[in-house]
Tab-separated table of C-alpha atoms and ligand atoms in Angstrom:
chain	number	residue	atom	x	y	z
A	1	UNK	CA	0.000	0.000	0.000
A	2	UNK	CA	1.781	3.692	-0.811
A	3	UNK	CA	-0.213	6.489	1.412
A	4	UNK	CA	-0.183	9.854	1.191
A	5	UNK	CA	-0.012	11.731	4.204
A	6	UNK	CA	-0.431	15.588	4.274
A	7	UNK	CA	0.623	17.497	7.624
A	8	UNK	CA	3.364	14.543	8.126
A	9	UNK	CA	5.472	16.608	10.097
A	10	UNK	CA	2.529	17.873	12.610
A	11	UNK	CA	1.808	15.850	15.891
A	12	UNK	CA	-1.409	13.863	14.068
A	13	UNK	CA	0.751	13.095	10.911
A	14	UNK	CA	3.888	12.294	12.340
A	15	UNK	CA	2.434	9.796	14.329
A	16	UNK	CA	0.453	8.205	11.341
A	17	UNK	CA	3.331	8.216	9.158
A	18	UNK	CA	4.991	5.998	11.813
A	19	UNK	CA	1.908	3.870	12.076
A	20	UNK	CA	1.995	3.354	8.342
A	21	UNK	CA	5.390	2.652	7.780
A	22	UNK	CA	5.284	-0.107	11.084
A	23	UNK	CA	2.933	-2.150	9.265
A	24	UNK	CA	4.445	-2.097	6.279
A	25	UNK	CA	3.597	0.769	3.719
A	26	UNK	CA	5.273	3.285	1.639
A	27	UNK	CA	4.346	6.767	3.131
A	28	UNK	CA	4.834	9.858	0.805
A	29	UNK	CA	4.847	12.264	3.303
A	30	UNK	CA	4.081	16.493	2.678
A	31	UNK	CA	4.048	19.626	4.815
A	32	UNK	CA	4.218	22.851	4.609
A	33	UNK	CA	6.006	23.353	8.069
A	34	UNK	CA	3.939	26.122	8.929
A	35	UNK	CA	2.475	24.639	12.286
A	36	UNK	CA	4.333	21.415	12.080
A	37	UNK	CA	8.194	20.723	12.648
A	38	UNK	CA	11.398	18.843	11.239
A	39	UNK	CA	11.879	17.445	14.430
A	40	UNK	CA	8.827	15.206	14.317
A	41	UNK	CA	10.220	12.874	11.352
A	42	UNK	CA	13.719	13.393	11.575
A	43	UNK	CA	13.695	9.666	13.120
A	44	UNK	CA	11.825	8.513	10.098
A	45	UNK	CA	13.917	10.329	6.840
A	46	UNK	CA	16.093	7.726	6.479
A	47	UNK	CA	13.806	5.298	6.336
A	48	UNK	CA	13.336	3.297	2.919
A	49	UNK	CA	9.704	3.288	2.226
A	50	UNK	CA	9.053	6.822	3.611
A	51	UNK	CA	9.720	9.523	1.346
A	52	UNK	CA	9.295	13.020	2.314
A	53	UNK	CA	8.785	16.792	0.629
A	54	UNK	CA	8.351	20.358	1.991
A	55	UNK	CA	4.908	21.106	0.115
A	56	UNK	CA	2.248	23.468	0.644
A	57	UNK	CA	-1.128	21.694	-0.829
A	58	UNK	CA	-2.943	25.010	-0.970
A	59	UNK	CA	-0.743	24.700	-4.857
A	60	UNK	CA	-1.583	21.811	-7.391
A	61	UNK	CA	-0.700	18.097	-6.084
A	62	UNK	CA	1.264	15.897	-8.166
A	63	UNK	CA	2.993	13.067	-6.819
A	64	UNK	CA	3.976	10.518	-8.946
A	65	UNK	CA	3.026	6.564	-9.331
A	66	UNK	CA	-0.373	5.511	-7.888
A	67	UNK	CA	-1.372	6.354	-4.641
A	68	UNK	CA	-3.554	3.826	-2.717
A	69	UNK	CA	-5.003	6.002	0.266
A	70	UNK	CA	-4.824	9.937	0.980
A	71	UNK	CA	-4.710	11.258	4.822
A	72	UNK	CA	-5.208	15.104	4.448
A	73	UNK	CA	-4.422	16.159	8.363
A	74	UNK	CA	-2.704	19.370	6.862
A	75	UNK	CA	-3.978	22.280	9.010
A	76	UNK	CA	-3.318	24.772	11.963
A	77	UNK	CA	-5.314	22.673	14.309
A	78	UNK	CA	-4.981	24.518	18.109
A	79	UNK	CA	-7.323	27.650	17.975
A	80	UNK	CA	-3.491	29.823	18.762
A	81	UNK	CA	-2.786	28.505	15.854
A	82	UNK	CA	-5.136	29.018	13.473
A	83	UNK	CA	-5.971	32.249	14.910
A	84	UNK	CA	-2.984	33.428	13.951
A	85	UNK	CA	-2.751	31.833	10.467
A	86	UNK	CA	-6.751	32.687	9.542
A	87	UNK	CA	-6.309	32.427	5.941
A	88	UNK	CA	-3.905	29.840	5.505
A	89	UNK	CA	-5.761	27.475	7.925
A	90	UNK	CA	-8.967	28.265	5.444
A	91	UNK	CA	-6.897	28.019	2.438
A	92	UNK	CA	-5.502	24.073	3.594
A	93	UNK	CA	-9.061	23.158	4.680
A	94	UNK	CA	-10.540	24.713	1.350
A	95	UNK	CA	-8.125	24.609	-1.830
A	96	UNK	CA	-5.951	21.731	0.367
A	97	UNK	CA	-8.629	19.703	0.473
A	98	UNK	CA	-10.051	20.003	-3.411
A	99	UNK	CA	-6.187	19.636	-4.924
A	100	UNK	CA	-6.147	16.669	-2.590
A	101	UNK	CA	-9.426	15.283	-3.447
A	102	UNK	CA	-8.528	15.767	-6.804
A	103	UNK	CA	-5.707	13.557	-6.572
A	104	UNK	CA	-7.664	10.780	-4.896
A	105	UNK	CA	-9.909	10.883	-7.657
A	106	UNK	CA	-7.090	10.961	-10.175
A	107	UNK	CA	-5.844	8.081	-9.351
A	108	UNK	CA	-8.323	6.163	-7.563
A	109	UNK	CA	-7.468	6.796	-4.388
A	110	UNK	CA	-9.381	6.276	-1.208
A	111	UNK	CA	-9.588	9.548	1.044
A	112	UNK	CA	-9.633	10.250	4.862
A	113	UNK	CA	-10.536	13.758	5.963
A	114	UNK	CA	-8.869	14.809	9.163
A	115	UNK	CA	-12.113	16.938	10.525
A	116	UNK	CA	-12.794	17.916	14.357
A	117	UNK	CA	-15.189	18.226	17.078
A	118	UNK	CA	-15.060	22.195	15.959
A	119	UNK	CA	-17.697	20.964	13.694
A	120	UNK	CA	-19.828	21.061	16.714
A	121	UNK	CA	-18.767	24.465	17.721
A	122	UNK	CA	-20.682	25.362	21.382
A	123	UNK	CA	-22.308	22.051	21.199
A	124	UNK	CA	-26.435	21.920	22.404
A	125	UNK	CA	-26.463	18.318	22.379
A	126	UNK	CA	-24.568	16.465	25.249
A	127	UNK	CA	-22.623	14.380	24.254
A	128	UNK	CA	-22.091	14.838	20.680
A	129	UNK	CA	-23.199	12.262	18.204
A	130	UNK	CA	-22.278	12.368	14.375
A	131	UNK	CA	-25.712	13.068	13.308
A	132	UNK	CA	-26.171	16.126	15.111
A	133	UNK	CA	-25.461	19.318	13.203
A	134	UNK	CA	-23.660	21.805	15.423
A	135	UNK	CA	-23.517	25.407	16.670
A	136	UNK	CA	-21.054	27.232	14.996
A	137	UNK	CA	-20.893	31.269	14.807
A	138	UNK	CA	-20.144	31.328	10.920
A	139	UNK	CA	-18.176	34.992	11.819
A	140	UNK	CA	-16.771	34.471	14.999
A	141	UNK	CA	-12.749	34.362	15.559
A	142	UNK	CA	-13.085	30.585	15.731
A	143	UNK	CA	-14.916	30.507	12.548
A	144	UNK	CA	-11.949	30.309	10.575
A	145	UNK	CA	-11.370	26.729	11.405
A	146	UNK	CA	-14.743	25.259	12.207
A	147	UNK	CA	-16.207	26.948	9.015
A	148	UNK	CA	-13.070	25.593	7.455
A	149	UNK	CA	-13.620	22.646	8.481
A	150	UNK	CA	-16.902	22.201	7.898
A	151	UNK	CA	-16.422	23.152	4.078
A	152	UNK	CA	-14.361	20.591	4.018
A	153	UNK	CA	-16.819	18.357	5.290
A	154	UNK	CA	-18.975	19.109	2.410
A	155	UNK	CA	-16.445	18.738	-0.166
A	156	UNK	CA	-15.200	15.464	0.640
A	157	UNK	CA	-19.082	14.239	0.619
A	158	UNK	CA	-19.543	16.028	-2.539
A	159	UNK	CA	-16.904	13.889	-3.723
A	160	UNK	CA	-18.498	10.952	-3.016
A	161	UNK	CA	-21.782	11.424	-4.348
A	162	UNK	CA	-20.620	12.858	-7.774
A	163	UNK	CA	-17.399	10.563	-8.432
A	164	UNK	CA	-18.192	7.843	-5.973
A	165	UNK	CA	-14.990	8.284	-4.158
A	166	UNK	CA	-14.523	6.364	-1.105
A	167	UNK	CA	-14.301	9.021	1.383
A	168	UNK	CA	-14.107	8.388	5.220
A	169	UNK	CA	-14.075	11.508	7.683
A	170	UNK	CA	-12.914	11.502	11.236
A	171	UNK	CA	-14.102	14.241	13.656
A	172	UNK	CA	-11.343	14.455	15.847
A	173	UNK	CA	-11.695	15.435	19.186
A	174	UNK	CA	-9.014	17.232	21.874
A	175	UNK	CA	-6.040	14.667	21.493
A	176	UNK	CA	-2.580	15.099	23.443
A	177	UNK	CA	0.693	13.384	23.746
A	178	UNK	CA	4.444	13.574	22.500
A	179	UNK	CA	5.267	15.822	19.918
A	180	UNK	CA	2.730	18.337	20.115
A	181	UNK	CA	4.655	21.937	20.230
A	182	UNK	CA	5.497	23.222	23.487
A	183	UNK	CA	4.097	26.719	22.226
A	184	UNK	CA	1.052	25.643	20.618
A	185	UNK	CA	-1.579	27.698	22.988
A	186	UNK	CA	-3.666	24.008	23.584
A	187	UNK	CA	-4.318	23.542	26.744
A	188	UNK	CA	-2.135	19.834	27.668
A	189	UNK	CA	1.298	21.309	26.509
A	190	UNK	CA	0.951	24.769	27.981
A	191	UNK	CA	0.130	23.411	31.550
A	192	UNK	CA	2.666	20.866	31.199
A	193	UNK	CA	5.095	23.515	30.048
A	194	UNK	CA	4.324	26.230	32.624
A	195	UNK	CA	4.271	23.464	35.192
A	196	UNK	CA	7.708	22.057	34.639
A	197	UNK	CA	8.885	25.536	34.055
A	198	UNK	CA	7.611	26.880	37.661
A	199	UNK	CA	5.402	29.403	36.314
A	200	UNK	CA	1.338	29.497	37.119
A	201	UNK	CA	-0.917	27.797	35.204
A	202	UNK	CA	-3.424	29.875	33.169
A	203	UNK	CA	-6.524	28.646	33.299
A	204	UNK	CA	-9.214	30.804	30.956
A	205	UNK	CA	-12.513	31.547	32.571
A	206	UNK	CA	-13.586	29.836	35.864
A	207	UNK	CA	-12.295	26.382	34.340
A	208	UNK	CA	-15.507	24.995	34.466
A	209	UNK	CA	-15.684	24.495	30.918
A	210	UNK	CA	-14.854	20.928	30.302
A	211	UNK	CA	-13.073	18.744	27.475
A	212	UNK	CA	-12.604	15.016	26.718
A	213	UNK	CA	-8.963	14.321	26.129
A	214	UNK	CA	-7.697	11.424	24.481
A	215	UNK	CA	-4.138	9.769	23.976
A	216	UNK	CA	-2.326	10.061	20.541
A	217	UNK	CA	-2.002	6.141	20.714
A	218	UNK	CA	-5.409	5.440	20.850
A	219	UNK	CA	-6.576	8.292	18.091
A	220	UNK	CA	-4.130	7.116	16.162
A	221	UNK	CA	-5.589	3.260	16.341
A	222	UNK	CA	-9.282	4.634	15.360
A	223	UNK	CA	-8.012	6.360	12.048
A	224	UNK	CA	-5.655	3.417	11.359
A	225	UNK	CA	-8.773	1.007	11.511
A	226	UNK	CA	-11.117	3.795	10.083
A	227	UNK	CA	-8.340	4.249	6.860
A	228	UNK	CA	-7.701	0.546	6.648
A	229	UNK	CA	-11.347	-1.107	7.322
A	230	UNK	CA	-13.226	-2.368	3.954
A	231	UNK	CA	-16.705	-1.176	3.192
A	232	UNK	CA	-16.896	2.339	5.077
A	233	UNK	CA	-16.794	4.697	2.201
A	234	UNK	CA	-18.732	7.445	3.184
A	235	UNK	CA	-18.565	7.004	7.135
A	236	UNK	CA	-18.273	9.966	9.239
A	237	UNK	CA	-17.056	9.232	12.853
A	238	UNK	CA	-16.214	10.582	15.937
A	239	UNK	CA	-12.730	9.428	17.957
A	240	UNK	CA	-12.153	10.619	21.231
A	241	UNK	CA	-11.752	9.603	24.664
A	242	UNK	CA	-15.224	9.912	25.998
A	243	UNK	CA	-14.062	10.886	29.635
A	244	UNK	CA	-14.781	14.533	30.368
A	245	UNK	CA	-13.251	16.634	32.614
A	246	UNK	CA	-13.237	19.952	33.506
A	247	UNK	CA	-9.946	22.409	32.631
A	248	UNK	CA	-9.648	23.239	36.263
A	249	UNK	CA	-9.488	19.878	37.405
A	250	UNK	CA	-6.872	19.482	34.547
A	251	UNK	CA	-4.951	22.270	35.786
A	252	UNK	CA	-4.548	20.700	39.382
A	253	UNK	CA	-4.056	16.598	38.085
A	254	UNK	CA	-1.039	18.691	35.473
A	255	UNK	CA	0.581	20.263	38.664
A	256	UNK	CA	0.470	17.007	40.661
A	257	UNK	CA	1.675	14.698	38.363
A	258	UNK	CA	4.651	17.137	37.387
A	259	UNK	CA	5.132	17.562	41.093
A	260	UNK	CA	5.201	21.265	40.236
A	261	UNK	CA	4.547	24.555	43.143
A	262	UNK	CA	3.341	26.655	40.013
A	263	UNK	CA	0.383	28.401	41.113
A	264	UNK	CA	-2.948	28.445	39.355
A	265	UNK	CA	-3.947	31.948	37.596
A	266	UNK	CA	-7.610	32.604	36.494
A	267	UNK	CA	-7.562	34.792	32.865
A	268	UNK	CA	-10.135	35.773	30.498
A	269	UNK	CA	-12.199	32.766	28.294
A	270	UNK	CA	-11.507	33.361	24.683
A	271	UNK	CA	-14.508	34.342	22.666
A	272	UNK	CA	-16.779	31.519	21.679
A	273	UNK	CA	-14.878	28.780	23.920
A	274	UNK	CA	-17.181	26.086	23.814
A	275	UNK	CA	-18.453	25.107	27.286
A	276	UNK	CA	-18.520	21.521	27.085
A	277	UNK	CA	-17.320	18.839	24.738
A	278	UNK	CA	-18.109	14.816	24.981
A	279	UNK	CA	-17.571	12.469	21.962
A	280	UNK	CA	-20.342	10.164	21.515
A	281	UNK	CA	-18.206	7.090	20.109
A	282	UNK	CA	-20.842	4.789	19.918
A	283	UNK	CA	-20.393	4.589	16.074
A	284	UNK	CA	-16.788	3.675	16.619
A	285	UNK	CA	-17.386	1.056	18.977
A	286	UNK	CA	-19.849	-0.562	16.392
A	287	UNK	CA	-17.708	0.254	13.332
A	288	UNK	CA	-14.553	-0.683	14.706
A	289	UNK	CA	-14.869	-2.269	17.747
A	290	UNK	CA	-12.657	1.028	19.015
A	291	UNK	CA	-12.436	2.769	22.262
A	292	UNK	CA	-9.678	4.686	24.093
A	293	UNK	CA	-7.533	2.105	26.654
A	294	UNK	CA	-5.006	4.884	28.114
A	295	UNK	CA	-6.009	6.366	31.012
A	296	UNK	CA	-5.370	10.512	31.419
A	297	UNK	CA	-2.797	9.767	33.870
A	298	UNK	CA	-0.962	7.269	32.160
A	299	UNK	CA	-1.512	9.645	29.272
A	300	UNK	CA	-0.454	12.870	30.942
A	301	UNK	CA	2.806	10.938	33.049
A	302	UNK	CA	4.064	9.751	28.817
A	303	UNK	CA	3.228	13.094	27.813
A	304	UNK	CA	5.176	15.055	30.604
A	305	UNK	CA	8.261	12.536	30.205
A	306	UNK	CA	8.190	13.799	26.671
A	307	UNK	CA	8.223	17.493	27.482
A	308	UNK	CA	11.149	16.857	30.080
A	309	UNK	CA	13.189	15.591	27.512
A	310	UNK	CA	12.275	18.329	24.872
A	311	UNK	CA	12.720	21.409	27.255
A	312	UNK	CA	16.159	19.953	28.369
B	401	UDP	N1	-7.324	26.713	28.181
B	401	UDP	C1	-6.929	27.183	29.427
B	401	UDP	N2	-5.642	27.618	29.587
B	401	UDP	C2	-4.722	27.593	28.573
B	401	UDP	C3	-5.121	27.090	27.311
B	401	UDP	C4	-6.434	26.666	27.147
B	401	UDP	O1	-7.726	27.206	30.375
B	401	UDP	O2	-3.582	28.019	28.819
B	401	UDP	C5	-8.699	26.252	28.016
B	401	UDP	C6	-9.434	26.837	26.796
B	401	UDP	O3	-10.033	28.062	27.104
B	401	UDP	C7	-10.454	25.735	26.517
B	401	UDP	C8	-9.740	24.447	26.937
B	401	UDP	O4	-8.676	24.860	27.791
B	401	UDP	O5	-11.590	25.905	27.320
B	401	UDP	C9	-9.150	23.679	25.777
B	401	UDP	O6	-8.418	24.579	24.973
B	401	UDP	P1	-7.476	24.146	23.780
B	401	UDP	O7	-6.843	25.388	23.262
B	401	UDP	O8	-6.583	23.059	24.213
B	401	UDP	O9	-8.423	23.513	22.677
B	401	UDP	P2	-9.959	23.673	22.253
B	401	UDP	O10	-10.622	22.485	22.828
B	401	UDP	O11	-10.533	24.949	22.829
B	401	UDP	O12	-9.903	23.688	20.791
């Protein structure tokens, strides 16, 4: 099997390149390095069946020979992020997403969509199944990547009814671990950061807002079977840990288990911060027989032995 991933060098990609490669493909491998980093597949360039190129797939896609699956997980994906690359984070999840599509159709390709719970935007429904439709302010700040997103959404299914392409899209839903940037505004690396640093952890609002995190391993098994699975063309599914917790009680579990005296700060809640977000992952559990195994703690201890070694 040769795969194409885009955003290889990001924290999603570089992990799925791995993946790939372990069980035996040839990964073509593209990113713009805008958001993601050299350092995540340095380990990986000389490897023989992964190939890699500095590429921005807001321009045409060519790559050469057939290509047997597309992952498209090119975008700013932490709301610091994209709020400070507007356009090019609706340019990737726009143009990005038709050159790529148009490549998968090309050659034949099947096509996974890396989308996100920011389809859901401040989310009504509790928690959120696929089939519900979301809340998104179409011109809010945050509307440049769930709007994005959601285009995208509607491309890739557009795909699929007019060509017949066989299309899967994952809503992805707050994911941490190694490799994600130490400055990347989302809420797991900056506590982690500020805690093993010694300075106070920021909390936004009264931290009563609440998020379901979930392990890189364990995402990255749910796309791997969701990519790899026969007969789901056209599936749209959730992955995320289903285990909510509040960003306060995050704050204080991050200061414990990095054994830090950092205080905890109160600041102001971004505009349009959702208030609550649950993955409903009943559809993965069916489809896949997929749910998270690694506990936040065990997820949060791997993740702060990563960010010891990085801030060295
Ligand atoms: N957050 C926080 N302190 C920070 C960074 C984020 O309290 O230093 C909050 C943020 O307001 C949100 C939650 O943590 O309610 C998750 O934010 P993140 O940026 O990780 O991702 P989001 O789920 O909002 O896309």
């Amino acid at each position: 099997m040769r795969v194409l991933i885009t955003g290889a060098a990001g924290f999603l990609g570089s992990h799925l390149c791995e993946r790939f490669l372990h069980e035996g493909a040839e990964v073509v491998g593209l990113d713009s390095f805008i958001t993601g980093t050299p350092d995540n597949i340095a380990h990986l360039l000389g490897h023989p069946r992964f190939r890699f190129m500095k590429y921005d797939v807001t321009n045409f896609v060519y790559i050469a020979g057939p290509i047997d699956l597309i992952l498209h997980f090119a975008s700013p994906a932490s709301p610091k992020d994209y709020l400070s690359n507007p356009i090019q984070t609706m340019k990737v999840d726009s143009i990005g997403t038709l050159n790529t599509l148009g490549l998968a159709r090309a050659g034949g390709a099947r096509y996974v969509l890396a989308s996100t719970s920011e389809v859901y935007g401040d989310p009504e429904v509790h928690p959120q199944p696929e089939d519900y439709w979301g809340h998104v302010n179409p011109v809010g700040p945050r509307s440049v990547y769930d709007e994005a997103k959601r285009f995208a959404e509607a491309l890739v299914m557009a795909y699929h009814r007019v060509y017949g392409l066989d299309v899967r899209i994952v809503r992805i839903f707050n994911t941490y671990g190694p490799r994600m940037r130490a400055d990347d505004g989302r809420v797991v690396p900056t506590f982690i950061v500020q805690g093993l640093r010694g300075e106070p952890l920021t909390v936004y609002g009264d931290g009563t807002q609440t998020r379901s995190f979930c392990y890189v391993d364990d995402l990255i098994e749910g796309v791997y079977r969701l990519a790899t699975h026969d007969g789901l063309a056209g599936t749209i599914l959730n992955l995320g840990n289903p285990q909510e917790v509040m960003i306060h009680a995050v704050a204080h579990l991050i200061k414990e288990l990095t054994g830090s005296a950092s205080p905890i700060v109160f600041k102001p809640l971004p505009k349009d911060d959702p208030r609550r977000r649950q993955p409903d992952i009943s559809r993965a559990r069916t489809l896949l027989g997929w749910e998270p195994t690694v506990p936040i703690r065990e997820g949060l201890l791997k993740t702060i032995r990563y960010f010891q070694e990085v801030l060295k």
